[in-house]
Amino acid sequence: QKEVEQDPGPLSVPEGAIVSLNCTYSNSAFQYFMWYRQYSRKGPELLMYTYSSGNKEDGRFTAQVDKSSKYISLFIRDSQPSDSATYLCAMTGFNAGNNRKLIWGLGTSLAVNP
Amino acid sequence: GAGVSQSPSNKVTEKGKDVELRCDPISGHTALYWYRQSLGQGLEFLIYFQGNSAPDKSGLPSDRFSAERTGGSVSTLTIQRTQQEDSAVYLCASSSPTSWQETQYFGPGTRLLVL
């Protein structure tokens, strides 16, 4: 079992729809949770990060963490064609050498159709 | 300010040749990461530098892969005797040592195609 599971999609929605992207994880020691967005032929860029359970809102984006269920979500309201990208979840863990490192989901490909 | 830059942006090589990929991190970022991204495979961690040392090389897939970092800045990823399965996008990222949430800033990547 991978430490982080993320459905790769693809997910296709009409413009204006509410999008829900999700990741599950197995390691209860994970502390920080991040969402990165990657446009085609670009590197990933940080979209949002959260530390504790609960919601964090930034414009049309809401990140949600449920540590008890080991489940994180990213919601996009009023989705736009410019939101079409791959969304990767990432979380902070430790490797065998006790070095902190990011553990990545596979990424979900999202297409928002005009 | 300037972001992470990588060169070349694209590289086509023949099987068996060596390639060098370069990464220029954000100034002041002491942590530097190399990843490989293949279609459907997600981000595959290769190696992590803190300053010039590499405390985590666990992701390098074989001894054909090596990386170095000099002056706490520029890093080079070298692939010797390239194979077709090495074809992928190679991404570099850097981060600040004070960034507890490990925000990593990525370059645009080098697209490597081994024929």
PDB file of C-alpha atoms in Angstrom:
ATOM      1  CA  GLN A   1       0.000   0.000   0.000  1.00  0.00           C
ATOM      2  CA  LYS A   2       1.313   3.436  -0.930  1.00  0.00           C
ATOM      3  CA  GLU A   3       1.651   5.974   1.852  1.00  0.00           C
ATOM      4  CA  VAL A   4      -0.496   8.428  -0.118  1.00  0.00           C
ATOM      5  CA  GLU A   5      -3.296   7.410  -2.450  1.00  0.00           C
ATOM      6  CA  GLN A   6      -4.762   9.755  -5.036  1.00  0.00           C
ATOM      7  CA  ASP A   7      -7.082   8.911  -7.911  1.00  0.00           C
ATOM      8  CA  PRO A   8      -5.312  10.028 -11.103  1.00  0.00           C
ATOM      9  CA  GLY A   9      -8.601  10.690 -12.929  1.00  0.00           C
ATOM     10  CA  PRO A  10      -8.968  12.218 -15.445  1.00  0.00           C
ATOM     11  CA  LEU A  11     -11.771  14.331 -14.073  1.00  0.00           C
ATOM     12  CA  SER A  12     -13.819  16.397 -16.524  1.00  0.00           C
ATOM     13  CA  VAL A  13     -16.346  18.985 -15.342  1.00  0.00           C
ATOM     14  CA  PRO A  14     -18.320  21.861 -16.904  1.00  0.00           C
ATOM     15  CA  GLU A  15     -17.338  25.438 -16.160  1.00  0.00           C
ATOM     16  CA  GLY A  16     -18.879  26.666 -12.916  1.00  0.00           C
ATOM     17  CA  ALA A  17     -18.997  23.235 -11.277  1.00  0.00           C
ATOM     18  CA  ILE A  18     -17.726  22.513  -7.783  1.00  0.00           C
ATOM     19  CA  VAL A  19     -14.714  20.215  -7.941  1.00  0.00           C
ATOM     20  CA  SER A  20     -13.659  17.871  -5.161  1.00  0.00           C
ATOM     21  CA  LEU A  21     -10.175  16.369  -5.197  1.00  0.00           C
ATOM     22  CA  ASN A  22      -9.090  13.905  -2.528  1.00  0.00           C
ATOM     23  CA  CYS A  23      -6.154  12.009  -1.061  1.00  0.00           C
ATOM     24  CA  THR A  24      -5.957   9.384   1.631  1.00  0.00           C
ATOM     25  CA  TYR A  25      -2.860   8.521   3.606  1.00  0.00           C
ATOM     26  CA  SER A  26      -1.736   5.802   5.952  1.00  0.00           C
ATOM     27  CA  ASN A  27       0.859   7.431   8.228  1.00  0.00           C
ATOM     28  CA  SER A  28      -0.699   9.207  11.205  1.00  0.00           C
ATOM     29  CA  ALA A  29       2.627  11.035  11.790  1.00  0.00           C
ATOM     30  CA  PHE A  30       2.146  13.268   8.741  1.00  0.00           C
ATOM     31  CA  GLN A  31       2.007  16.876   9.889  1.00  0.00           C
ATOM     32  CA  TYR A  32       1.711  19.302   6.983  1.00  0.00           C
ATOM     33  CA  PHE A  33      -0.551  18.827   4.017  1.00  0.00           C
ATOM     34  CA  MET A  34      -0.171  20.598   0.735  1.00  0.00           C
ATOM     35  CA  TRP A  35      -1.822  20.894  -2.631  1.00  0.00           C
ATOM     36  CA  TYR A  36       0.247  21.668  -5.686  1.00  0.00           C
ATOM     37  CA  ARG A  37      -1.045  22.572  -9.112  1.00  0.00           C
ATOM     38  CA  GLN A  38       0.829  21.619 -12.256  1.00  0.00           C
ATOM     39  CA  TYR A  39       0.005  23.055 -15.631  1.00  0.00           C
ATOM     40  CA  SER A  40       1.015  21.195 -18.750  1.00  0.00           C
ATOM     41  CA  ARG A  41       4.770  21.386 -19.422  1.00  0.00           C
ATOM     42  CA  LYS A  42       5.395  23.305 -16.192  1.00  0.00           C
ATOM     43  CA  GLY A  43       6.696  22.369 -12.756  1.00  0.00           C
ATOM     44  CA  PRO A  44       4.261  21.998  -9.837  1.00  0.00           C
ATOM     45  CA  GLU A  45       3.500  25.148  -7.831  1.00  0.00           C
ATOM     46  CA  LEU A  46       2.187  25.348  -4.292  1.00  0.00           C
ATOM     47  CA  LEU A  47      -1.510  26.153  -4.153  1.00  0.00           C
ATOM     48  CA  MET A  48      -2.354  25.724  -0.466  1.00  0.00           C
ATOM     49  CA  TYR A  49      -1.012  24.168   2.697  1.00  0.00           C
ATOM     50  CA  THR A  50      -2.631  23.255   5.996  1.00  0.00           C
ATOM     51  CA  TYR A  51      -1.348  22.010   9.322  1.00  0.00           C
ATOM     52  CA  SER A  52      -4.263  21.037  11.489  1.00  0.00           C
ATOM     53  CA  SER A  53      -7.564  19.324  10.908  1.00  0.00           C
ATOM     54  CA  GLY A  54     -10.239  21.638   9.596  1.00  0.00           C
ATOM     55  CA  ASN A  55     -10.747  23.932   6.645  1.00  0.00           C
ATOM     56  CA  LYS A  56      -8.604  26.621   5.077  1.00  0.00           C
ATOM     57  CA  GLU A  57     -10.061  28.901   2.446  1.00  0.00           C
ATOM     58  CA  ASP A  58      -8.314  30.990  -0.206  1.00  0.00           C
ATOM     59  CA  GLY A  59     -10.604  32.568  -2.757  1.00  0.00           C
ATOM     60  CA  ARG A  60     -12.342  29.812  -4.705  1.00  0.00           C
ATOM     61  CA  PHE A  61     -10.187  27.122  -3.119  1.00  0.00           C
ATOM     62  CA  THR A  62     -10.798  25.317   0.177  1.00  0.00           C
ATOM     63  CA  ALA A  63      -8.410  22.760   1.647  1.00  0.00           C
ATOM     64  CA  GLN A  64      -9.804  20.351   4.195  1.00  0.00           C
ATOM     65  CA  VAL A  65      -7.926  17.955   6.465  1.00  0.00           C
ATOM     66  CA  ASP A  66      -9.468  15.171   8.523  1.00  0.00           C
ATOM     67  CA  LYS A  67      -6.626  13.606  10.494  1.00  0.00           C
ATOM     68  CA  SER A  68      -8.909  11.112  12.233  1.00  0.00           C
ATOM     69  CA  SER A  69      -9.866   9.639   8.868  1.00  0.00           C
ATOM     70  CA  LYS A  70      -6.462  10.326   7.253  1.00  0.00           C
ATOM     71  CA  TYR A  71      -8.228  12.111   4.430  1.00  0.00           C
ATOM     72  CA  ILE A  72      -7.568  15.452   2.762  1.00  0.00           C
ATOM     73  CA  SER A  73      -9.593  17.312   0.172  1.00  0.00           C
ATOM     74  CA  LEU A  74      -9.329  20.295  -2.113  1.00  0.00           C
ATOM     75  CA  PHE A  75     -12.526  21.971  -3.229  1.00  0.00           C
ATOM     76  CA  ILE A  76     -12.697  24.374  -6.145  1.00  0.00           C
ATOM     77  CA  ARG A  77     -15.796  26.535  -6.387  1.00  0.00           C
ATOM     78  CA  ASP A  78     -17.034  28.104  -9.620  1.00  0.00           C
ATOM     79  CA  SER A  79     -14.404  26.200 -11.567  1.00  0.00           C
ATOM     80  CA  GLN A  80     -12.871  27.921 -14.589  1.00  0.00           C
ATOM     81  CA  PRO A  81     -11.153  26.571 -17.708  1.00  0.00           C
ATOM     82  CA  SER A  82      -7.937  28.085 -16.307  1.00  0.00           C
ATOM     83  CA  ASP A  83      -8.189  25.596 -13.426  1.00  0.00           C
ATOM     84  CA  SER A  84      -7.506  22.775 -15.890  1.00  0.00           C
ATOM     85  CA  ALA A  85      -4.304  21.212 -14.583  1.00  0.00           C
ATOM     86  CA  THR A  86      -2.997  18.296 -12.572  1.00  0.00           C
ATOM     87  CA  TYR A  87      -3.457  18.658  -8.820  1.00  0.00           C
ATOM     88  CA  LEU A  88      -0.996  16.846  -6.572  1.00  0.00           C
ATOM     89  CA  CYS A  89      -1.383  16.356  -2.867  1.00  0.00           C
ATOM     90  CA  ALA A  90       1.758  16.185  -0.733  1.00  0.00           C
ATOM     91  CA  MET A  91       2.418  15.749   2.943  1.00  0.00           C
ATOM     92  CA  THR A  92       5.389  15.920   5.244  1.00  0.00           C
ATOM     93  CA  GLY A  93       6.760  12.674   6.552  1.00  0.00           C
ATOM     94  CA  PHE A  94      10.075  11.170   7.588  1.00  0.00           C
ATOM     95  CA  ASN A  95      12.182   8.633   5.744  1.00  0.00           C
ATOM     96  CA  ALA A  96      14.139   5.744   7.238  1.00  0.00           C
ATOM     97  CA  GLY A  97      17.021   8.086   8.052  1.00  0.00           C
ATOM     98  CA  ASN A  98      14.669  10.397   9.974  1.00  0.00           C
ATOM     99  CA  ASN A  99      15.038  13.086   7.324  1.00  0.00           C
ATOM    100  CA  ARG A 100      11.904  15.084   6.702  1.00  0.00           C
ATOM    101  CA  LYS A 101      10.622  14.672   3.179  1.00  0.00           C
ATOM    102  CA  LEU A 102       7.539  15.269   1.127  1.00  0.00           C
ATOM    103  CA  ILE A 103       5.415  12.287   0.198  1.00  0.00           C
ATOM    104  CA  TRP A 104       3.503  12.857  -3.020  1.00  0.00           C
ATOM    105  CA  GLY A 105       0.247  11.632  -4.436  1.00  0.00           C
ATOM    106  CA  LEU A 106       0.125  10.640  -8.105  1.00  0.00           C
ATOM    107  CA  GLY A 107      -1.864  13.729  -9.049  1.00  0.00           C
ATOM    108  CA  THR A 108      -5.392  14.101 -10.424  1.00  0.00           C
ATOM    109  CA  SER A 109      -5.819  15.467 -13.931  1.00  0.00           C
ATOM    110  CA  LEU A 110      -8.672  17.993 -14.092  1.00  0.00           C
ATOM    111  CA  ALA A 111     -10.272  19.430 -17.214  1.00  0.00           C
ATOM    112  CA  VAL A 112     -12.812  22.246 -16.871  1.00  0.00           C
ATOM    113  CA  ASN A 113     -14.813  22.570 -20.062  1.00  0.00           C
ATOM    114  CA  PRO A 114     -16.208  25.949 -21.184  1.00  0.00           C
TER     115      PRO A 114
ATOM    116  CA  GLY B   1      12.898  37.394  -7.823  1.00  0.00           C
ATOM    117  CA  ALA B   2      14.204  34.662 -10.099  1.00  0.00           C
ATOM    118  CA  GLY B   3      12.721  31.209  -9.679  1.00  0.00           C
ATOM    119  CA  VAL B   4      14.308  27.810 -10.144  1.00  0.00           C
ATOM    120  CA  SER B   5      15.773  27.390 -13.592  1.00  0.00           C
ATOM    121  CA  GLN B   6      16.735  24.207 -15.382  1.00  0.00           C
ATOM    122  CA  SER B   7      18.678  23.498 -18.535  1.00  0.00           C
ATOM    123  CA  PRO B   8      18.340  22.227 -21.116  1.00  0.00           C
ATOM    124  CA  SER B   9      14.559  22.401 -21.379  1.00  0.00           C
ATOM    125  CA  ASN B  10      14.582  19.485 -23.812  1.00  0.00           C
ATOM    126  CA  LYS B  11      17.195  16.842 -24.503  1.00  0.00           C
ATOM    127  CA  VAL B  12      17.137  14.100 -27.103  1.00  0.00           C
ATOM    128  CA  THR B  13      19.928  11.556 -26.891  1.00  0.00           C
ATOM    129  CA  GLU B  14      20.824   8.145 -28.169  1.00  0.00           C
ATOM    130  CA  LYS B  15      20.783   5.060 -26.000  1.00  0.00           C
ATOM    131  CA  GLY B  16      24.139   4.566 -24.324  1.00  0.00           C
ATOM    132  CA  LYS B  17      25.148   8.230 -24.267  1.00  0.00           C
ATOM    133  CA  ASP B  18      25.704  10.229 -21.074  1.00  0.00           C
ATOM    134  CA  VAL B  19      23.603  13.317 -20.277  1.00  0.00           C
ATOM    135  CA  GLU B  20      23.957  16.146 -17.782  1.00  0.00           C
ATOM    136  CA  LEU B  21      21.010  18.096 -16.478  1.00  0.00           C
ATOM    137  CA  ARG B  22      21.490  21.363 -14.650  1.00  0.00           C
ATOM    138  CA  CYS B  23      19.491  23.083 -11.924  1.00  0.00           C
ATOM    139  CA  ASP B  24      19.879  26.631 -10.589  1.00  0.00           C
ATOM    140  CA  PRO B  25      17.891  26.932  -7.337  1.00  0.00           C
ATOM    141  CA  ILE B  26      16.426  30.062  -5.815  1.00  0.00           C
ATOM    142  CA  SER B  27      19.158  32.131  -4.205  1.00  0.00           C
ATOM    143  CA  GLY B  28      19.432  31.372  -0.486  1.00  0.00           C
ATOM    144  CA  HIS B  29      17.630  28.031  -0.649  1.00  0.00           C
ATOM    145  CA  THR B  30      19.882  25.446   0.942  1.00  0.00           C
ATOM    146  CA  ALA B  31      17.695  22.439   0.168  1.00  0.00           C
ATOM    147  CA  LEU B  32      17.566  21.088  -3.367  1.00  0.00           C
ATOM    148  CA  TYR B  33      15.630  18.116  -4.717  1.00  0.00           C
ATOM    149  CA  TRP B  34      15.640  16.132  -7.942  1.00  0.00           C
ATOM    150  CA  TYR B  35      12.523  14.300  -9.091  1.00  0.00           C
ATOM    151  CA  ARG B  36      11.578  12.279 -12.119  1.00  0.00           C
ATOM    152  CA  GLN B  37       8.069  12.432 -13.556  1.00  0.00           C
ATOM    153  CA  SER B  38       6.811   9.896 -16.051  1.00  0.00           C
ATOM    154  CA  LEU B  39       3.337   9.654 -17.501  1.00  0.00           C
ATOM    155  CA  GLY B  40       1.071   7.941 -15.016  1.00  0.00           C
ATOM    156  CA  GLN B  41       3.872   7.542 -12.465  1.00  0.00           C
ATOM    157  CA  GLY B  42       3.636  10.738 -10.496  1.00  0.00           C
ATOM    158  CA  LEU B  43       6.627  12.454  -8.941  1.00  0.00           C
ATOM    159  CA  GLU B  44       9.459  10.033  -8.197  1.00  0.00           C
ATOM    160  CA  PHE B  45      11.967  11.340  -5.644  1.00  0.00           C
ATOM    161  CA  LEU B  46      15.598  10.880  -6.714  1.00  0.00           C
ATOM    162  CA  ILE B  47      17.920  12.757  -4.370  1.00  0.00           C
ATOM    163  CA  TYR B  48      17.964  15.529  -1.764  1.00  0.00           C
ATOM    164  CA  PHE B  49      20.770  17.985  -1.029  1.00  0.00           C
ATOM    165  CA  GLN B  50      21.222  20.080   2.083  1.00  0.00           C
ATOM    166  CA  GLY B  51      23.976  22.468   1.160  1.00  0.00           C
ATOM    167  CA  ASN B  52      26.534  20.448  -0.792  1.00  0.00           C
ATOM    168  CA  SER B  53      25.877  17.148   0.945  1.00  0.00           C
ATOM    169  CA  ALA B  54      23.254  14.584  -0.005  1.00  0.00           C
ATOM    170  CA  PRO B  55      21.744  13.001   3.128  1.00  0.00           C
ATOM    171  CA  ASP B  56      19.145  11.165   1.079  1.00  0.00           C
ATOM    172  CA  LYS B  57      20.073   9.440  -2.174  1.00  0.00           C
ATOM    173  CA  SER B  58      17.548   6.675  -1.717  1.00  0.00           C
ATOM    174  CA  GLY B  59      15.613   7.469  -4.880  1.00  0.00           C
ATOM    175  CA  LEU B  60      18.425   7.111  -7.406  1.00  0.00           C
ATOM    176  CA  PRO B  61      17.268   4.152  -9.515  1.00  0.00           C
ATOM    177  CA  SER B  62      20.703   2.746 -10.384  1.00  0.00           C
ATOM    178  CA  ASP B  63      24.407   3.515 -10.214  1.00  0.00           C
ATOM    179  CA  ARG B  64      24.106   5.096 -13.665  1.00  0.00           C
ATOM    180  CA  PHE B  65      22.520   8.069 -11.910  1.00  0.00           C
ATOM    181  CA  SER B  66      24.585  10.537  -9.898  1.00  0.00           C
ATOM    182  CA  ALA B  67      24.248  14.113  -8.772  1.00  0.00           C
ATOM    183  CA  GLU B  68      26.414  16.767  -7.269  1.00  0.00           C
ATOM    184  CA  ARG B  69      25.995  20.230  -5.922  1.00  0.00           C
ATOM    185  CA  THR B  70      28.722  22.806  -5.671  1.00  0.00           C
ATOM    186  CA  GLY B  71      28.923  26.043  -3.718  1.00  0.00           C
ATOM    187  CA  GLY B  72      25.578  25.283  -2.127  1.00  0.00           C
ATOM    188  CA  SER B  73      23.921  26.418  -5.334  1.00  0.00           C
ATOM    189  CA  VAL B  74      23.954  24.815  -8.788  1.00  0.00           C
ATOM    190  CA  SER B  75      23.317  21.099  -9.056  1.00  0.00           C
ATOM    191  CA  THR B  76      23.986  18.674 -11.888  1.00  0.00           C
ATOM    192  CA  LEU B  77      22.223  15.349 -12.392  1.00  0.00           C
ATOM    193  CA  THR B  78      24.204  12.971 -14.579  1.00  0.00           C
ATOM    194  CA  ILE B  79      22.823   9.879 -16.247  1.00  0.00           C
ATOM    195  CA  GLN B  80      25.439   7.565 -17.718  1.00  0.00           C
ATOM    196  CA  ARG B  81      24.807   5.047 -20.499  1.00  0.00           C
ATOM    197  CA  THR B  82      21.213   6.246 -20.919  1.00  0.00           C
ATOM    198  CA  GLN B  83      18.470   3.714 -21.504  1.00  0.00           C
ATOM    199  CA  GLN B  84      15.064   4.215 -23.119  1.00  0.00           C
ATOM    200  CA  GLU B  85      13.364   3.794 -19.742  1.00  0.00           C
ATOM    201  CA  ASP B  86      15.225   6.913 -18.565  1.00  0.00           C
ATOM    202  CA  SER B  87      12.957   9.008 -20.810  1.00  0.00           C
ATOM    203  CA  ALA B  88      10.972  11.287 -18.526  1.00  0.00           C
ATOM    204  CA  VAL B  89      10.716  14.838 -17.248  1.00  0.00           C
ATOM    205  CA  TYR B  90      13.396  15.596 -14.656  1.00  0.00           C
ATOM    206  CA  LEU B  91      12.290  18.250 -12.179  1.00  0.00           C
ATOM    207  CA  CYS B  92      14.385  20.184  -9.727  1.00  0.00           C
ATOM    208  CA  ALA B  93      13.000  21.961  -6.666  1.00  0.00           C
ATOM    209  CA  SER B  94      14.497  24.062  -3.910  1.00  0.00           C
ATOM    210  CA  SER B  95      13.275  25.097  -0.494  1.00  0.00           C
ATOM    211  CA  SER B  96      14.182  27.349   2.394  1.00  0.00           C
ATOM    212  CA  PRO B  97      15.551  25.790   5.595  1.00  0.00           C
ATOM    213  CA  THR B  98      13.010  27.758   7.605  1.00  0.00           C
ATOM    214  CA  SER B  99      10.099  26.353   5.647  1.00  0.00           C
ATOM    215  CA  TRP B 100       8.622  23.864   8.095  1.00  0.00           C
ATOM    216  CA  GLN B 101       5.879  22.929   5.701  1.00  0.00           C
ATOM    217  CA  GLU B 102       8.579  22.168   3.141  1.00  0.00           C
ATOM    218  CA  THR B 103       7.248  24.423   0.423  1.00  0.00           C
ATOM    219  CA  GLN B 104       9.208  23.357  -2.594  1.00  0.00           C
ATOM    220  CA  TYR B 105       9.631  25.647  -5.563  1.00  0.00           C
ATOM    221  CA  PHE B 106       9.974  23.804  -8.835  1.00  0.00           C
ATOM    222  CA  GLY B 107      11.731  24.549 -12.050  1.00  0.00           C
ATOM    223  CA  PRO B 108      10.069  23.906 -15.427  1.00  0.00           C
ATOM    224  CA  GLY B 109      11.850  20.589 -15.858  1.00  0.00           C
ATOM    225  CA  THR B 110      14.068  18.978 -18.478  1.00  0.00           C
ATOM    226  CA  ARG B 111      12.293  16.679 -20.897  1.00  0.00           C
ATOM    227  CA  LEU B 112      14.631  13.824 -21.707  1.00  0.00           C
ATOM    228  CA  LEU B 113      13.993  11.500 -24.620  1.00  0.00           C
ATOM    229  CA  VAL B 114      16.305   8.533 -25.127  1.00  0.00           C
ATOM    230  CA  LEU B 115      16.055   7.023 -28.591  1.00  0.00           C
TER     231      LEU B 115
END
